[in-house]
Short mmCIF file of C-alpha atoms and ligand atoms in Angstrom, two decimals:
data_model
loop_
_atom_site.label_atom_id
_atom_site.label_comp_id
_atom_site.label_asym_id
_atom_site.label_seq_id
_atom_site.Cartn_x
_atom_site.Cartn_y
_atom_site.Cartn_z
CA UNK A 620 -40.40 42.00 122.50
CA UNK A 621 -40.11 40.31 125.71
CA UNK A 622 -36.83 38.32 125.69
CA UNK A 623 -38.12 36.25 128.86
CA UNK A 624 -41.41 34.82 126.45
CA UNK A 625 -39.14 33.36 124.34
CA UNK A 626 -38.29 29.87 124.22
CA UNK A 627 -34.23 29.78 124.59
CA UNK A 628 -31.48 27.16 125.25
CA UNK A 629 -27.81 27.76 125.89
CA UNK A 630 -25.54 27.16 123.06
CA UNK A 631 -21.96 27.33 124.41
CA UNK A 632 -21.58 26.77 128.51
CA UNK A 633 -19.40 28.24 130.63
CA UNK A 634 -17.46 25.07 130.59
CA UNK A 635 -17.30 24.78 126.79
CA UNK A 636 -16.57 28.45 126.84
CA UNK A 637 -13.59 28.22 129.21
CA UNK A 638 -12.14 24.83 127.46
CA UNK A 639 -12.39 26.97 124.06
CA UNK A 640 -10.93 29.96 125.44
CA UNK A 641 -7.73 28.37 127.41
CA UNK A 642 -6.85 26.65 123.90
CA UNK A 643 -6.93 29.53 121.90
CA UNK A 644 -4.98 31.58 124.75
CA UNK A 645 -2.08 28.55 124.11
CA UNK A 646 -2.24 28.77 120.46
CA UNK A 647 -1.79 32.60 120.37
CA UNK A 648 0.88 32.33 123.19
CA UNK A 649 2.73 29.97 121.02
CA UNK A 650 2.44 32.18 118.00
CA UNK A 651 3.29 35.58 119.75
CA UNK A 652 6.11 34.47 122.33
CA UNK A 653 8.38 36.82 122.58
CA UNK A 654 6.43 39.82 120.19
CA UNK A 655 5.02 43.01 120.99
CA UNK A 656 1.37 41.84 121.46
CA UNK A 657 -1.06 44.69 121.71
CA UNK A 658 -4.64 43.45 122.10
CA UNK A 659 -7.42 45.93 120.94
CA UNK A 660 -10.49 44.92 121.90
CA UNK A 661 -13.94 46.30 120.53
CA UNK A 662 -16.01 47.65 122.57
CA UNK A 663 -18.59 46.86 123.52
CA UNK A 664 -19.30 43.02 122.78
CA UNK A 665 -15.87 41.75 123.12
CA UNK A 666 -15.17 43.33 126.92
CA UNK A 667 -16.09 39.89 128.35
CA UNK A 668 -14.33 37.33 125.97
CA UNK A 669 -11.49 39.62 125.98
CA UNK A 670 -10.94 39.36 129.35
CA UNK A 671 -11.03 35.66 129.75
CA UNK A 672 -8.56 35.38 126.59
CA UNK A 673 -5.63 37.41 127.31
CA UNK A 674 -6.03 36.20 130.88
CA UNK A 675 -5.16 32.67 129.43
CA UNK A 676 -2.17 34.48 127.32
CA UNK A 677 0.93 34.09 129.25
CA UNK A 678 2.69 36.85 127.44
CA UNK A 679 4.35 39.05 129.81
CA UNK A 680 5.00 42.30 128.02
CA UNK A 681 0.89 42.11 126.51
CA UNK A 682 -1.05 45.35 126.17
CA UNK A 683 -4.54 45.76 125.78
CA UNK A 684 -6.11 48.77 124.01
CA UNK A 685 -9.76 49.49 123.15
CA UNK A 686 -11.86 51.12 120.58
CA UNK A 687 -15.58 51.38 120.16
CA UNK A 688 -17.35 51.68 116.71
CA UNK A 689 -21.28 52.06 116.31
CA UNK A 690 -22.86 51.43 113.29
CA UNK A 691 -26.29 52.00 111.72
CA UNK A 692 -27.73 48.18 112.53
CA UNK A 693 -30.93 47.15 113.68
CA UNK A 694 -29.74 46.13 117.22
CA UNK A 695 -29.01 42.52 115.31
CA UNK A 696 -25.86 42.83 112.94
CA UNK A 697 -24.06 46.39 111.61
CA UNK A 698 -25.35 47.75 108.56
CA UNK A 699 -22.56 48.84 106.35
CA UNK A 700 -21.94 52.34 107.59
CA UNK A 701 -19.02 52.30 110.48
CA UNK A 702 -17.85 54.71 112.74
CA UNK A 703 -15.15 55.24 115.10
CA UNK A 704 -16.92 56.07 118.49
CA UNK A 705 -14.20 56.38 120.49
CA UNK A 706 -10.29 55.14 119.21
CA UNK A 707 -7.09 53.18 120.60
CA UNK A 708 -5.51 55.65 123.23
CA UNK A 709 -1.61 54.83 121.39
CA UNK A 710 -0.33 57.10 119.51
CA UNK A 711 2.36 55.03 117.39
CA UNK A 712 1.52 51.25 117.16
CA UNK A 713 4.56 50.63 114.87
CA UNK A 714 6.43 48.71 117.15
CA UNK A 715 3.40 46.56 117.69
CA UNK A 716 2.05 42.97 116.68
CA UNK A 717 -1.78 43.90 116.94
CA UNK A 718 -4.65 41.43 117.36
CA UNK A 719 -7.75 43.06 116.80
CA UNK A 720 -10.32 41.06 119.65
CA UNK A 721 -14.42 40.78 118.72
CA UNK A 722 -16.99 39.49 120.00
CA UNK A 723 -17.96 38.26 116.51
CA UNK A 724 -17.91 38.44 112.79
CA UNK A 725 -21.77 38.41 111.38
CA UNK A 726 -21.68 39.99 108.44
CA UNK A 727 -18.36 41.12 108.83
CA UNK A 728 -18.57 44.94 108.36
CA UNK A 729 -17.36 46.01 111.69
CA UNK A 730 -14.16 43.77 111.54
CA UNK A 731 -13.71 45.08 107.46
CA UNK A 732 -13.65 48.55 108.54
CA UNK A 733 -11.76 47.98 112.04
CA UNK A 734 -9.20 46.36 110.10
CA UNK A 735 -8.81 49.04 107.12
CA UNK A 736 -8.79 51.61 109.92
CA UNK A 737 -5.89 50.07 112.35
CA UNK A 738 -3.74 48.85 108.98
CA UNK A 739 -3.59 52.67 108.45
CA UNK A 740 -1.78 53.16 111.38
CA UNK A 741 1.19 51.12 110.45
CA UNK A 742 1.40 48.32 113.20
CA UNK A 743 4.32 45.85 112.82
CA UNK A 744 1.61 43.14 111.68
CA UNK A 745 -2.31 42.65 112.58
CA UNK A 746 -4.11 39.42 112.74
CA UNK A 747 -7.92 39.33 114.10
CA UNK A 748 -9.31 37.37 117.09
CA UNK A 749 -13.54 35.98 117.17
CA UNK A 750 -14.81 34.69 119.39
CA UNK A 751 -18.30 33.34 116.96
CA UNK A 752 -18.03 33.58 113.88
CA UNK A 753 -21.39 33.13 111.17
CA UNK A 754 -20.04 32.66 107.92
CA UNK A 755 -22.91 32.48 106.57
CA UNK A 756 -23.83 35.94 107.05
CA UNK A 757 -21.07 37.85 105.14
CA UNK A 758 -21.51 40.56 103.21
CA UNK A 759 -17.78 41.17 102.52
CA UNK A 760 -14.74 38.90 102.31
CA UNK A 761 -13.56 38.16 106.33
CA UNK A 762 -11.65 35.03 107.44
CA UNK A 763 -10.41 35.77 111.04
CA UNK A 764 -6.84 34.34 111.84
CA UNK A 765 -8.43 33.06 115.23
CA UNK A 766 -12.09 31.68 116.09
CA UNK A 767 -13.26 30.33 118.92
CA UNK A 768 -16.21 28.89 117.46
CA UNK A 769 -17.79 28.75 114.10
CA UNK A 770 -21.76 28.99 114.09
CA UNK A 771 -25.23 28.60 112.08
CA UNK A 772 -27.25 31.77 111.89
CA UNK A 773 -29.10 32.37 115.04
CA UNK A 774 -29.09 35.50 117.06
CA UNK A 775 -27.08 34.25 120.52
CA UNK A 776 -27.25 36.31 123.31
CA UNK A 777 -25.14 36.31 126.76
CA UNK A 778 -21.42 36.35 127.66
CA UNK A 779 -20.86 39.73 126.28
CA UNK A 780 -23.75 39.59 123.50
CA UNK A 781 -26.04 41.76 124.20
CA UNK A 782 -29.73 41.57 123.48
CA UNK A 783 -31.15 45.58 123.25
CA UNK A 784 -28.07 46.35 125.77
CA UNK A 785 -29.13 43.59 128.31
CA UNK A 786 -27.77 40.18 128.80
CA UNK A 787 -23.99 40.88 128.57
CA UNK A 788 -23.53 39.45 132.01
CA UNK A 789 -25.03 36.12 131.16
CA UNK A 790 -21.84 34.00 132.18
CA UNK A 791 -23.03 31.53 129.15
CA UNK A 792 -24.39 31.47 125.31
CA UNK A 793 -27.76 30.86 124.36
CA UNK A 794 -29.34 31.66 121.66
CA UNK A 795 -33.25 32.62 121.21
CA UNK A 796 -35.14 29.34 118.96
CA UNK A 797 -38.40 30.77 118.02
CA UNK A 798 -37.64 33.10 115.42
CA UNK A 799 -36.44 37.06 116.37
CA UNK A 800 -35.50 38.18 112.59
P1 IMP B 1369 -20.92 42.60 112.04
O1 IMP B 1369 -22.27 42.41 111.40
O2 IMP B 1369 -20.00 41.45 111.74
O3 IMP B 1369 -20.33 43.92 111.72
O4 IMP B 1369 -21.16 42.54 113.61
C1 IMP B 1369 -21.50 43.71 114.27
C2 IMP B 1369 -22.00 43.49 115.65
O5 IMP B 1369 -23.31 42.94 115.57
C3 IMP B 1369 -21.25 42.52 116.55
O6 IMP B 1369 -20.07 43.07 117.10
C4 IMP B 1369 -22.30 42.28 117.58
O7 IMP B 1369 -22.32 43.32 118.53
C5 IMP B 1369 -23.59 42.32 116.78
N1 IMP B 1369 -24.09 40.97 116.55
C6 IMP B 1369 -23.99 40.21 115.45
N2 IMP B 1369 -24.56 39.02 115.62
C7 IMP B 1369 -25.02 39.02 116.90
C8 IMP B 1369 -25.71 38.05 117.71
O8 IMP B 1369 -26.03 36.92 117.30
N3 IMP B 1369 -26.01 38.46 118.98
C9 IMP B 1369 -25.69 39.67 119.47
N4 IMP B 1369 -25.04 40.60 118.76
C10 IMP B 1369 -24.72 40.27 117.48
MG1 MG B 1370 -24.10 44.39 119.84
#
């Protein structure tokens, strides 16, 4: 499938993206002033909205750790069987407030199992970060604590989303309209 013979428009610009992004960075600043804020991101979808949000968290004693999972998916969600590719580099996260970063919850699997998985370590509390979210799409119970935006189901592709591994560095949104699944 040639991605270019598709008919696409962007859904979320870089301005709407940035406008998003610098609220949420004041709502989480407000809520973790003066914690122990350790941001894990997941690799590799959330690299780029990751990097714009804590940039807009003005929390001076932040720490950002990552972990990659892969799951058994068709290149267009996770199927329900997740792995830990590579974990968080911290040994003890007790002292920590962790906020789990992804690019987004689809069916939800990835964030379900990320969360099970970093709860066993014992952090101080954990609280998860979108930035899409398809509710729609669920196939277990996920409400994230933070969302940038909340979404119909369509397959978006840009700004860290990733279309067959290619696309990430789209600096906007858009999502494919004649039908991919
Ligand atoms: P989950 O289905 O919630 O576990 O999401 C797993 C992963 O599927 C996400 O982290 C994304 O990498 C990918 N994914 C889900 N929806 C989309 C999409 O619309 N575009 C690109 N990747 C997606
Ligand atoms: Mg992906």
């Amino acid at each position: 499938m040639n991605i270019e013979e598709r008919k696409w428009e962007v859904m979320l610009s870089e301005s709407d993206l940035k406008e998003r992004i610098a609220e949420m960075g004041k709502e989480l600043k407000k809520d973790y002033d003066g914690k122990n804020l350790l941001v894990i991101a997941l690799l590799k979808g959330s690299f780029i909205f990751c990097a714009d949000l804590v940039r807009s968290i003005d929390i001076p004693q932040l720490k950002v750790n990552f972990m990659t999972t892969s799951s058994y998916g068709d290149g267009f969600s996770s199927a329900g069987k997740v792995k830990v590719q590579s974990d968080i580099t911290l040994n003890d996260i007790t002292d920590y407030d962790v906020l789990i970063v992804d690019d987004i919850a689809d069916t939800a699997n990835t964030m379900d199992f990320v969360v099970k998985h970093i709860t066993k370590k014992n952090p101080k509390s954990l609280k998860t970060c979108v930035l899409l979210d398809k509710p729609s799409r669920r196939q277990v119970d996920f409400v994230p604590d933070y969302c940038g935006f909340s979404i119909e189901d369509k397959f978006v592709v840009g700004y860290g989303f990733d279309f067959e591994d290619r696309y990430r560095n789209v600096p906007y949104i858009f999502n494919v309209t004649d039908e991919l699944r």
